[in-house]
């Protein structure tokens, strides 16, 4: 990240943390992790730049693989190394180099020289391409010295690794570390910087902490004694930078301060004194916003975008068109937004998103395609892609309301607006962060009865810019229990109404359920005024026959609290059959044998199958208009009815029942039997003699029927008379007269 971006981001985070801390809202930091692109960094003789889209470019010296392109060949022009980066830092040791970087997922990566373990990979092995440093994530910013690295995590903790001969790692020892090691237990660090062998860190309260090498007074503690652990030297700081053996910093009022080595006038106090071991103000200006420090030159930005430079200029690193050092700040140009300093070259970004460079170019670190050196004036290297980051906060949410919902609260508000879009909202209950929804509503839970709660709300964007807050108060009632979700929901198609019948098990509530809400496809259906009744009939005219619908039910109590809807159940609506138009007609039941009866009927419109009932009990079904009932008892009377059913299983009402008596042969009374002679004669003369007409009548039975060749027709003798049963008598028993007459006609005895 560039120094300008560090300044703005740090000021924003500082202001945000100050605001949140005053309200007790420190937990927001774990939700809103700021990522600011673009970013630039300059090593000893290599240059690094992250565009607004997260793509990383590198150029310049590459003898140790510090460019990360898989080779050790220098590059005189920017070369893309990868994507997804958010922070970058280049080591500044002469004759070698390394790079550390952070990706958008918070992972740490490194490449190049690893003599002292400065890559953090657990070995001293160098690498020509980026490798991940451990599996940890959560890294937010990183800086590099000559042979050591320092990083901050998003939780405010400080980590360091690499060379430690002067205690620059801050762990209280001079032992090198091959992997990131936490420095102390502090969790409020927000900015870091590394010189040759000294390290700086700012805390969120503006206090400045220093450690490491101090032979030039670069720690600013009034001595020249190294410090193996962080020590505080002042407060009120907002931006820091570390040169080789010196330090520069900006205070919250915009004033500029410097201390340490001053051999080239890099402290900007108008002298080349041996140095200063305590902070001294540089001029009287109070509009500084960003700084960068190299081997012996310093550059700074003001809030208006003016670029100032001073110190060593042997290689044109000041960008003033010459090579003469300047002992005081000198205006170089305007329209700048970010700046970084290598040992002898300088890189900067402008408001139009372009990247500029100047100074030493012996290894192509300026990036103009040559090694012509020095480049004494700013030179445009990349025309676009480095647009300034977003620091505009969203508007404050409006219309913030809190409504009790049982032991919870439904919060709602009007969405905020932002120049690049609102990412989400911080929701606090009594000063504690309880949620960070992306939409303009939130459901809180776990409230107590008869209690007062204050809810506070703020909007934030992708860059962690946070709006001003709004608040509302909610006092809960004595009833905080929401009814239980209704169970046992059943949905059954109703063929009569062409609708759906719903039933469920009564839900429980501390004060009692007063009503239920029925949903079809997630839409609330009109109340039928049933109160707490656990049934509902949906016979809306909007229902479509033979169509699947989903239903769910919620329970509500007198306080207006409603449970969540039950798990949905599905049902297919019926295809209604009209009882008058489609019920079965012309049903006949004729005995076929001593144990079976033949049934037949007229076809019903839209019927796919027919259900057959004997004595009111379903005994079978048929896809045709006839059915043989078997397994019956001889000489027994049975009642039959039939219902027509469509393809959806919807059935008509049952037909008017008809009766039949099974046959019984072998009776002992010969006068009751139809002789074989007469029966055989009837078989031969059926069409001539047995097609009677007229109204049938009969005497008392029983009738021992014998079927003959006329379809579904039977003959029987009873009490000296011959009887007919068949289609010609509308299936009623017909008296044909004295059997003796028929015996005479047939020539039988």
XYZ file of C-alpha atoms in Angstrom:
749
model
C 0.000 0.000 0.000
C 1.349 3.459 -0.834
C 2.119 5.959 1.893
C -0.717 8.232 0.791
C -3.167 5.375 0.946
C -1.747 4.371 4.318
C -2.303 7.857 5.598
C -5.877 8.138 4.388
C -6.743 4.598 5.383
C -5.092 4.961 8.771
C -6.825 8.245 9.436
C -10.122 6.673 8.443
C -9.559 3.586 10.577
C -8.363 5.736 13.458
C -11.466 7.908 13.228
C -13.673 4.841 12.867
C -12.115 3.042 15.808
C -12.328 6.241 17.844
C -16.024 6.549 17.026
C -16.740 2.868 17.575
C -14.706 2.755 20.766
C -16.601 5.705 22.173
C -19.754 3.704 21.608
C -18.255 0.395 22.693
C -18.310 -0.987 19.140
C -14.792 -2.408 18.737
C -16.114 -5.724 17.338
C -16.861 -4.020 14.006
C -13.199 -4.356 13.054
C -13.602 -8.110 12.665
C -16.351 -7.590 10.091
C -15.048 -4.578 8.195
C -11.495 -5.380 7.035
C -10.289 -2.565 4.819
C -8.616 -3.393 1.525
C -7.245 -0.375 -0.319
C -5.892 -0.556 -3.846
C -3.841 0.610 -5.686
C -0.506 0.230 -3.878
C 3.141 0.937 -4.774
C 6.495 0.042 -3.233
C 10.152 0.486 -4.129
C 12.995 -1.811 -3.075
C 16.714 -1.230 -3.413
C 16.503 -1.279 -7.208
C 13.190 -2.932 -8.047
C 9.698 -1.474 -8.236
C 6.325 -3.007 -7.385
C 2.818 -1.763 -8.169
C -0.688 -3.132 -7.561
C -3.384 -1.757 -9.838
C -6.946 -1.032 -8.766
C -7.973 -4.448 -10.114
C -5.471 -6.241 -7.852
C -2.985 -7.143 -10.595
C 0.672 -6.955 -9.546
C 3.428 -5.561 -11.755
C 7.192 -5.667 -11.074
C 10.299 -4.342 -12.804
C 13.981 -3.515 -12.225
C 16.709 -5.575 -10.598
C 16.028 -9.321 -10.383
C 19.313 -11.013 -9.463
C 17.663 -12.783 -6.473
C 14.290 -13.392 -8.099
C 12.743 -10.379 -6.316
C 10.463 -9.701 -9.319
C 8.798 -13.127 -8.903
C 8.642 -13.939 -12.614
C 10.486 -17.258 -12.327
C 13.792 -15.880 -13.649
C 16.755 -13.893 -12.348
C 16.830 -11.564 -15.354
C 16.213 -7.866 -14.863
C 13.151 -6.315 -16.482
C 13.294 -2.751 -17.784
C 9.548 -2.487 -18.182
C 6.621 -3.431 -15.910
C 5.847 -7.149 -16.015
C 2.635 -8.627 -14.595
C 3.334 -11.217 -11.901
C -0.145 -12.183 -10.747
C -3.561 -10.999 -9.586
C -5.557 -10.743 -6.396
C -3.000 -8.693 -4.430
C -3.798 -5.937 -1.932
C -0.477 -5.019 -0.265
C 3.194 -5.152 -1.299
C 6.662 -4.327 0.049
C 10.166 -4.570 -1.445
C 13.329 -5.223 0.561
C 16.100 -2.613 0.196
C 19.344 -4.489 0.784
C 22.035 -3.627 -1.829
C 23.145 -6.366 -4.228
C 20.107 -8.525 -3.449
C 16.381 -8.170 -2.885
C 13.139 -9.806 -1.851
C 9.412 -9.082 -1.907
C 6.527 -9.769 0.472
C 2.866 -9.367 -0.430
C -0.694 -9.971 0.781
C -3.583 -11.304 -1.299
C -7.242 -10.394 -1.032
C -7.989 -13.481 1.079
C -5.533 -12.247 3.723
C -2.856 -14.819 2.857
C 0.855 -13.878 2.941
C 3.246 -14.488 0.031
C 6.980 -13.891 -0.516
C 9.791 -14.431 -3.035
C 13.433 -13.538 -3.739
C 16.458 -13.657 -1.425
C 16.013 -15.597 1.827
C 19.463 -15.485 3.408
C 18.109 -14.607 6.841
C 14.678 -16.192 6.582
C 13.069 -12.889 5.553
C 10.575 -14.781 3.345
C 9.101 -16.476 6.437
C 8.865 -19.895 4.802
C 10.695 -21.751 7.574
C 13.926 -22.180 5.570
C 16.728 -20.052 4.124
C 15.956 -21.183 0.578
C 15.356 -18.446 -1.990
C 12.561 -18.666 -4.553
C 12.059 -17.097 -7.967
C 8.255 -17.206 -7.797
C 5.676 -16.265 -5.141
C 5.195 -18.873 -2.409
C 2.622 -18.755 0.376
C 3.994 -18.099 3.836
C 2.298 -20.668 6.037
C -1.427 -21.308 5.965
C -2.472 -18.389 8.144
C -4.714 -15.650 6.796
C -5.897 -12.350 8.207
C -2.862 -10.330 7.121
C -3.682 -6.692 6.322
C -0.410 -4.810 5.677
C 3.298 -5.578 5.311
C 6.656 -3.770 5.232
C 10.229 -4.840 4.452
C 13.609 -3.726 5.758
C 16.957 -4.834 4.407
C 16.678 -8.424 5.617
C 13.587 -8.516 7.849
C 9.847 -8.361 7.318
C 6.992 -7.075 9.475
C 3.230 -7.559 9.026
C 0.001 -6.508 10.658
C -3.053 -8.689 10.868
C -6.600 -7.396 10.677
C -7.007 -8.137 14.386
C -4.357 -5.501 15.175
C -1.602 -7.975 16.115
C 2.019 -7.485 15.040
C 4.237 -10.174 13.453
C 7.907 -10.164 12.342
C 10.556 -12.528 10.909
C 13.982 -12.591 9.258
C 17.260 -11.030 10.478
C 17.335 -9.900 14.102
C 20.948 -8.863 14.809
C 19.841 -5.501 16.220
C 16.565 -6.648 17.739
C 14.604 -5.321 14.750
C 12.036 -8.107 15.166
C 11.095 -6.769 18.603
C 10.831 -10.143 20.320
C 13.368 -9.278 23.024
C 16.176 -11.328 21.421
C 18.724 -11.094 18.615
C 17.800 -14.504 17.218
C 16.732 -14.670 13.573
C 13.223 -16.017 12.925
C 12.397 -18.143 9.888
C 8.618 -17.871 10.286
C 6.266 -15.043 11.306
C 6.475 -14.571 15.073
C 4.036 -12.459 17.085
C 5.562 -9.411 18.751
C 4.044 -8.908 22.175
C 0.325 -9.245 22.812
C -0.905 -5.881 21.530
C -4.022 -5.851 19.355
C -4.316 -2.165 18.417
C -1.466 -1.715 15.920
C -2.536 0.000 12.702
C 0.584 1.008 10.721
C 4.167 -0.268 10.324
C 7.454 0.762 8.667
C 10.916 -0.832 8.434
C 14.339 0.701 7.866
C 17.656 -1.055 7.382
C 17.495 -2.686 10.819
C 14.950 -0.673 12.793
C 11.183 -0.942 12.935
C 8.303 1.452 13.660
C 4.663 0.833 14.524
C 1.662 3.046 15.214
C -1.182 2.107 17.491
C -4.793 3.142 16.997
C -4.443 5.715 19.796
C -1.725 7.542 17.811
C 1.153 6.354 20.002
C 4.452 5.606 18.209
C 6.517 2.541 19.110
C 10.097 1.829 17.941
C 12.733 -0.908 18.277
C 15.906 -2.276 16.654
C 19.092 -0.510 15.547
C 19.713 2.966 17.008
C 23.322 3.993 16.327
C 22.127 7.083 14.432
C 19.310 7.876 16.880
C 16.763 6.523 14.377
C 14.546 5.266 17.199
C 14.045 8.832 18.447
C 14.248 7.883 22.136
C 17.039 10.370 22.887
C 19.747 7.689 22.850
C 21.831 5.662 20.428
C 21.202 2.350 22.161
C 19.479 -0.488 20.332
C 16.130 -1.692 21.685
C 15.200 -5.358 21.481
C 11.504 -4.712 22.186
C 8.960 -2.036 21.233
C 9.226 1.194 23.257
C 6.927 4.200 23.054
C 8.463 7.538 22.084
C 5.438 9.769 21.661
C 1.781 10.221 20.758
C -0.339 12.085 18.246
C 1.175 10.443 15.154
C -0.779 9.378 12.078
C 1.773 8.378 9.366
C 5.273 6.866 9.605
C 8.133 5.990 7.247
C 11.620 4.537 7.784
C 14.744 5.312 5.731
C 17.996 3.422 6.007
C 19.124 5.000 9.281
C 16.463 7.651 9.858
C 12.759 8.095 10.521
C 10.077 10.553 9.374
C 6.538 10.884 10.671
C 3.429 13.019 10.348
C 1.352 14.047 13.337
C -2.427 14.235 13.365
C -2.264 18.020 12.871
C -0.406 17.529 9.564
C 3.009 18.645 10.849
C 6.148 16.803 9.705
C 8.831 15.402 12.030
C 12.160 13.625 11.437
C 15.102 12.139 13.355
C 18.154 9.903 12.903
C 20.906 10.092 10.264
C 21.139 13.407 8.365
C 24.302 12.971 6.328
C 22.538 13.977 3.082
C 20.072 16.442 4.565
C 17.297 13.876 4.581
C 15.847 15.281 7.824
C 15.000 18.499 5.946
C 16.148 20.841 8.674
C 18.574 22.773 6.438
C 21.706 21.047 7.747
C 23.779 17.926 7.230
C 24.350 17.395 10.921
C 25.502 14.053 12.240
C 21.910 13.336 13.129
C 19.242 13.766 15.768
C 18.203 11.182 18.370
C 14.817 12.733 19.114
C 12.012 13.984 16.828
C 12.414 17.451 15.336
C 9.847 19.345 13.293
C 10.541 19.895 9.597
C 9.507 23.432 8.767
C 6.182 24.838 9.922
C 3.798 23.232 7.433
C 0.689 21.461 8.721
C -0.797 20.004 5.545
C 1.346 16.898 5.072
C -0.576 13.705 4.393
C 1.973 11.131 3.154
C 5.708 10.421 3.319
C 8.315 7.983 1.983
C 11.956 7.512 2.891
C 14.819 5.978 0.879
C 18.540 5.486 1.491
C 19.028 9.190 2.054
C 16.194 11.073 0.362
C 12.701 11.899 1.578
C 9.499 12.694 -0.316
C 6.181 13.950 1.078
C 2.697 14.833 -0.139
C 0.324 17.516 1.062
C -3.434 17.328 1.130
C -3.624 19.357 -2.072
C -1.527 16.782 -3.949
C 1.733 18.765 -3.975
C 4.908 16.645 -3.987
C 7.918 17.810 -1.949
C 11.390 16.206 -1.855
C 14.723 16.731 -0.087
C 17.984 14.997 0.800
C 20.308 12.919 -1.397
C 19.919 13.654 -5.118
C 23.023 12.055 -6.632
C 20.824 9.881 -8.897
C 18.021 12.406 -9.462
C 15.808 10.770 -6.842
C 14.296 14.145 -5.864
C 12.827 14.590 -9.368
C 13.681 18.316 -9.544
C 15.558 18.036 -12.851
C 19.021 18.040 -11.274
C 21.380 15.972 -9.148
C 22.104 18.474 -6.367
C 20.928 17.533 -2.890
C 18.412 19.745 -1.095
C 18.596 20.286 2.649
C 14.984 21.493 2.916
C 11.705 20.374 1.271
C 11.535 21.390 -2.377
C 8.343 21.442 -4.491
C 8.586 18.949 -7.341
C 5.055 18.898 -8.796
C 1.328 18.603 -8.090
C -1.597 16.268 -8.730
C -0.081 13.327 -6.865
C -1.967 10.857 -4.694
C 0.703 8.378 -3.543
C 4.478 8.078 -3.306
C 7.122 5.417 -2.524
C 10.890 5.644 -2.208
C 13.543 3.063 -3.115
C 17.166 3.471 -2.137
C 17.867 5.868 -4.996
C 14.644 6.075 -7.030
C 11.106 7.327 -6.483
C 7.692 6.140 -7.675
C 4.407 8.066 -7.474
C 0.771 7.945 -8.578
C -1.281 10.833 -9.951
C -4.977 11.638 -9.698
C -5.617 10.422 -13.263
C -4.516 6.911 -12.271
C -1.114 7.093 -13.971
C 2.209 5.924 -12.502
C 5.393 8.025 -12.645
C 9.016 7.229 -11.717
C 12.414 8.890 -11.596
C 15.927 8.606 -10.127
C 18.477 5.806 -10.486
C 17.719 3.513 -13.444
C 20.807 1.329 -13.625
C 18.708 -1.832 -13.415
C 15.599 -0.561 -15.218
C 13.817 0.279 -11.929
C 12.251 3.389 -13.457
C 10.546 1.111 -15.996
C 10.938 3.205 -19.153
C 12.457 0.334 -21.170
C 16.034 1.555 -20.748
C 18.823 1.601 -18.180
C 19.653 5.227 -18.878
C 20.493 6.813 -15.559
C 19.812 9.082 -13.835
C 16.262 10.072 -14.713
C 16.085 13.441 -13.002
C 12.435 14.364 -13.626
C 9.194 12.420 -13.164
C 8.499 10.191 -16.159
C 5.125 8.616 -16.955
C 5.553 4.825 -16.993
C 1.993 3.488 -16.869
C -0.847 5.633 -18.196
C -3.772 4.264 -16.177
C -5.043 1.603 -13.816
C -4.144 3.258 -10.532
C -7.321 5.160 -9.787
C -7.469 6.647 -6.329
C -9.167 4.457 -3.699
C -12.592 5.212 -2.318
C -12.766 7.100 0.971
C -16.349 8.388 0.740
C -18.621 7.105 3.481
C -22.205 5.970 2.767
C -25.118 8.155 3.789
C -26.610 7.500 7.188
C -29.514 4.988 7.217
C -32.964 6.580 7.594
C -36.300 5.413 8.961
C -34.740 3.036 11.483
C -37.418 1.059 13.377
C -37.423 -1.858 15.816
C -40.509 -4.023 16.308
C -40.742 -6.796 18.864
C -41.185 -10.326 17.524
C -41.512 -12.614 20.517
C -38.092 -12.872 22.159
C -36.571 -11.076 19.171
C -36.850 -7.866 17.208
C -37.496 -7.094 13.549
C -35.292 -4.158 12.546
C -35.865 -2.245 9.314
C -34.593 0.939 7.715
C -34.289 2.776 4.414
C -31.198 1.702 2.495
C -28.195 4.033 2.516
C -26.522 5.243 -0.654
C -22.826 5.329 -1.523
C -20.684 6.463 -4.425
C -19.618 2.873 -5.168
C -22.327 0.947 -3.336
C -23.162 -0.034 0.225
C -21.643 -3.379 1.280
C -23.578 -3.814 4.504
C -24.688 -2.445 7.864
C -23.404 -2.723 11.417
C -26.201 -3.448 13.895
C -25.481 -2.925 17.601
C -27.627 -3.756 20.600
C -26.698 -1.770 23.700
C -23.275 -1.077 22.189
C -22.469 -4.657 21.183
C -22.204 -5.658 17.521
C -24.896 -8.292 16.882
C -25.033 -8.423 13.083
C -23.779 -7.078 9.759
C -26.544 -7.720 7.204
C -26.156 -6.794 3.557
C -29.818 -5.775 3.242
C -31.880 -3.081 4.980
C -33.369 -5.388 7.600
C -32.233 -7.607 10.434
C -33.813 -10.089 12.867
C -32.385 -9.948 16.379
C -33.015 -12.676 18.950
C -32.479 -13.569 22.596
C -34.323 -10.616 24.161
C -35.699 -10.686 27.694
C -39.244 -9.788 28.725
C -40.048 -6.276 29.983
C -36.594 -4.926 29.024
C -35.388 -1.846 27.145
C -32.854 -2.125 24.322
C -31.065 0.560 22.315
C -30.233 -0.384 18.725
C -27.602 1.569 16.787
C -27.044 1.291 13.043
C -24.313 2.362 10.590
C -23.708 1.615 6.898
C -20.321 0.626 5.449
C -18.912 0.145 1.948
C -16.300 -2.185 0.445
C -13.484 0.130 1.505
C -14.765 0.128 5.097
C -15.950 3.705 4.987
C -18.562 3.929 7.731
C -21.552 6.275 7.868
C -22.699 8.219 10.896
C -24.912 6.218 13.227
C -28.651 6.297 13.961
C -30.406 4.750 16.959
C -33.818 3.556 18.089
C -35.156 2.089 21.328
C -37.358 -0.954 21.946
C -39.036 -2.002 25.197
C -40.206 -5.612 25.172
C -43.565 -6.713 26.582
C -44.144 -9.393 29.210
C -45.077 -11.937 26.507
C -41.981 -12.784 24.499
C -42.710 -16.344 23.463
C -43.592 -16.985 19.852
C -45.961 -19.935 19.333
C -44.442 -23.247 18.363
C -44.496 -24.162 14.692
C -47.608 -26.255 13.898
C -46.842 -29.927 13.281
C -48.551 -32.764 11.428
C -49.783 -30.708 8.487
C -51.737 -32.812 5.985
C -53.171 -31.720 2.641
C -55.849 -33.886 0.986
C -57.563 -33.200 -2.362
C -61.335 -32.735 -2.100
C -63.104 -34.146 -5.185
C -66.443 -32.624 -4.216
C -65.207 -29.035 -3.919
C -62.312 -29.387 -6.371
C -60.172 -27.886 -3.582
C -57.800 -28.990 -0.824
C -58.598 -29.891 2.797
C -55.846 -29.030 5.327
C -55.510 -30.301 8.890
C -52.711 -29.987 11.474
C -51.877 -30.519 15.130
C -52.561 -27.612 17.480
C -49.455 -25.515 18.267
C -48.336 -24.640 21.805
C -47.855 -21.124 23.217
C -47.292 -19.662 26.682
C -50.582 -17.720 26.555
C -52.389 -19.730 23.898
C -52.703 -19.735 20.129
C -55.504 -17.505 18.857
C -55.274 -18.048 15.111
C -53.420 -19.734 12.305
C -52.052 -18.354 9.047
C -52.290 -20.609 6.000
C -49.879 -20.123 3.108
C -50.153 -21.497 -0.418
C -46.870 -21.305 -2.312
C -45.576 -18.872 0.315
C -48.536 -16.485 -0.105
C -50.827 -15.877 2.862
C -54.383 -17.058 2.162
C -57.431 -15.135 3.401
C -58.566 -15.952 6.919
C -61.748 -17.999 7.117
C -62.440 -16.707 10.615
C -61.697 -20.091 12.081
C -59.652 -18.714 14.995
C -57.668 -21.513 16.593
C -59.367 -24.263 14.567
C -56.763 -26.651 13.160
C -58.284 -27.120 9.720
C -58.749 -25.115 6.554
C -60.361 -25.745 3.163
C -58.805 -24.024 0.202
C -61.489 -23.964 -2.490
C -60.393 -20.774 -4.188
C -61.484 -20.361 -7.778
C -57.839 -19.636 -8.586
C -56.939 -23.299 -8.063
C -56.286 -25.270 -11.228
C -57.361 -28.893 -11.509
C -54.681 -31.589 -11.487
C -52.007 -29.085 -10.374
C -49.441 -29.393 -7.572
C -49.597 -26.819 -4.747
C -47.494 -26.348 -1.614
C -49.027 -25.436 1.752
C -47.645 -24.364 5.148
C -49.183 -23.075 8.378
C -48.036 -20.622 11.089
C -49.506 -20.170 14.571
C -50.216 -16.723 16.093
C -51.030 -15.623 19.642
C -52.941 -12.698 21.150
C -49.801 -10.517 21.248
C -49.568 -10.748 17.475
C -46.494 -12.995 17.489
C -46.548 -15.645 14.811
C -44.374 -18.697 14.481
C -42.377 -19.476 11.404
C -44.397 -21.351 8.780
C -44.321 -25.126 9.048
C -42.417 -27.286 6.620
C -44.421 -27.218 3.384
C -46.435 -30.174 2.149
C -47.509 -30.695 -1.445
C -50.764 -31.930 -2.934
C -52.290 -32.272 -6.411
C -55.733 -30.763 -6.814
C -58.493 -33.139 -8.030
C -60.127 -33.278 -11.419
C -63.744 -33.086 -10.249
C -66.309 -35.674 -11.523
C -69.964 -34.556 -11.588
C -72.190 -37.015 -9.663
C -75.210 -36.322 -11.921
C -73.390 -36.439 -15.241
C -70.734 -39.038 -14.606
C -72.120 -41.468 -12.011
C -72.637 -45.077 -13.145
C -75.973 -46.046 -14.820
C -77.581 -49.312 -16.024
C -75.871 -51.478 -13.488
C -76.925 -55.168 -13.687
C -75.964 -57.989 -11.368
C -76.711 -61.550 -12.583
C -75.773 -64.795 -10.863
C -73.246 -66.727 -12.883
C -72.770 -69.725 -10.641
C -73.191 -70.857 -7.092
C -70.136 -68.676 -6.154
C -70.006 -65.820 -8.654
C -72.013 -62.899 -10.016
C -71.511 -61.038 -13.307
C -71.800 -57.214 -13.200
C -72.110 -54.827 -16.118
C -72.882 -51.099 -16.519
C -72.889 -48.211 -18.973
C -69.590 -46.372 -19.505
C -69.051 -43.104 -17.559
C -67.550 -39.987 -19.170
C -63.921 -39.244 -18.157
C -63.651 -42.484 -16.187
C -60.345 -44.313 -16.237
C -61.347 -47.077 -13.842
C -64.348 -48.316 -11.853
C -64.536 -49.336 -8.198
C -66.907 -52.233 -7.385
C -68.590 -52.414 -3.967
C -70.318 -55.497 -2.505
C -72.573 -54.821 0.469
C -70.880 -51.398 0.771
C -67.310 -52.755 0.809
C -64.826 -52.192 -2.027
C -64.052 -55.609 -3.523
C -62.267 -54.734 -6.749
C -61.843 -52.452 -9.718
C -62.083 -52.721 -13.477
C -60.915 -50.676 -16.402
C -63.872 -51.987 -18.483
C -67.642 -51.850 -17.922
C -67.985 -55.361 -16.508
C -66.723 -57.291 -13.525
C -67.138 -60.849 -12.171
C -67.370 -61.120 -8.429
C -66.164 -64.503 -7.146
C -65.776 -66.379 -3.913
C -69.469 -66.076 -3.005
C -71.786 -68.392 -1.066
C -74.411 -70.361 -2.979
C -78.039 -69.228 -2.846
C -77.091 -65.960 -1.099
C -78.242 -62.424 -1.784
C -75.666 -59.696 -2.445
C -75.989 -55.929 -3.031
C -73.691 -54.271 -5.583
C -72.769 -50.668 -6.482
C -70.112 -49.132 -8.748
C -68.292 -45.732 -8.720
C -66.378 -44.220 -11.652
C -62.874 -42.768 -11.041
C -60.718 -40.492 -13.204
C -56.970 -40.688 -13.790
C -56.251 -38.501 -10.746
C -58.070 -40.909 -8.445
C -61.162 -38.717 -8.025
C -64.286 -40.900 -7.857
C -67.966 -40.275 -8.427
C -70.650 -41.181 -5.945
C -71.650 -44.848 -5.921
C -74.450 -45.976 -8.219
C -77.863 -47.054 -6.989
C -77.300 -50.571 -5.614
C -78.717 -53.714 -7.310
C -79.058 -57.211 -5.839
C -78.300 -60.716 -7.059
C -78.767 -64.242 -5.607
C -76.173 -66.833 -6.375
C -77.343 -70.104 -7.983
C -77.999 -73.326 -6.131
C -78.144 -76.630 -7.994
C -78.933 -80.063 -6.646
C -82.129 -79.216 -4.701
C -84.037 -82.238 -3.390
C -87.466 -80.936 -4.538
C -87.663 -82.031 -8.184
C -90.644 -79.764 -8.763
C -88.331 -76.839 -8.223
C -85.843 -77.913 -10.884
C -85.851 -77.104 -14.516
C -85.565 -80.480 -16.272
C -82.745 -81.060 -18.668
C -85.316 -81.793 -21.394
C -87.031 -78.434 -21.025
C -83.730 -76.639 -20.573
C -82.212 -78.162 -23.694
C -85.329 -77.328 -25.677
C -85.125 -73.714 -24.407
C -81.509 -73.557 -25.494
C -82.566 -74.489 -29.063
C -85.600 -72.230 -29.239
C -84.429 -69.185 -27.244
C -84.999 -66.676 -30.016
C -88.505 -67.918 -30.720
C -89.927 -68.449 -27.277
C -87.852 -66.603 -24.705
C -87.891 -62.979 -25.667
C -90.955 -62.033 -23.600
C -92.298 -58.534 -23.215
C -94.634 -56.836 -20.837
C -94.382 -56.004 -17.168
C -92.670 -58.768 -15.257
C -94.135 -60.222 -12.133
C -93.280 -63.209 -9.996
C -94.440 -65.350 -7.132
C -92.404 -66.361 -4.132
C -89.194 -68.262 -4.768
C -86.729 -69.586 -4.276
C -85.529 -69.732 -7.840
C -82.899 -72.223 -8.864
C -81.712 -70.486 -11.970
C -80.010 -72.052 -14.938
C -78.315 -69.863 -17.536
C -79.012 -70.495 -21.159
C -77.862 -69.196 -24.506
C -79.628 -65.852 -24.519
C -77.064 -63.350 -23.260
C -77.247 -62.878 -19.510
C -80.596 -64.765 -19.373
C -81.748 -67.412 -16.937
C -84.677 -69.848 -16.530
C -86.087 -71.367 -13.361
C -89.064 -73.476 -12.146
C -90.839 -72.617 -8.941
C -94.255 -73.704 -7.601
C -95.273 -75.194 -10.973
C -94.384 -72.140 -12.983
C -91.566 -71.235 -15.373
C -89.705 -67.976 -14.705
C -87.370 -65.856 -16.793
C -84.663 -63.399 -15.709
C -82.742 -61.382 -18.278
C -82.517 -58.289 -20.458
C -85.987 -58.760 -21.899
C -87.488 -58.299 -18.422
C -85.220 -55.434 -17.491
C -83.420 -57.896 -15.259
C -86.497 -58.550 -13.147
C -88.121 -61.948 -12.555
C -90.850 -62.607 -15.162
C -93.653 -65.195 -14.662
C -94.017 -67.238 -17.891
C -96.984 -69.352 -16.766
C -97.538 -73.038 -15.911
C -94.485 -75.158 -16.484
C -96.736 -78.023 -17.658
C -97.732 -75.950 -20.672
C -94.086 -75.518 -21.562
C -93.387 -79.212 -21.043
C -96.155 -79.983 -23.543
C -94.819 -77.454 -26.043
C -91.319 -78.877 -25.685
C -92.522 -82.453 -25.857
C -91.047 -83.208 -22.446
C -92.502 -85.400 -19.704
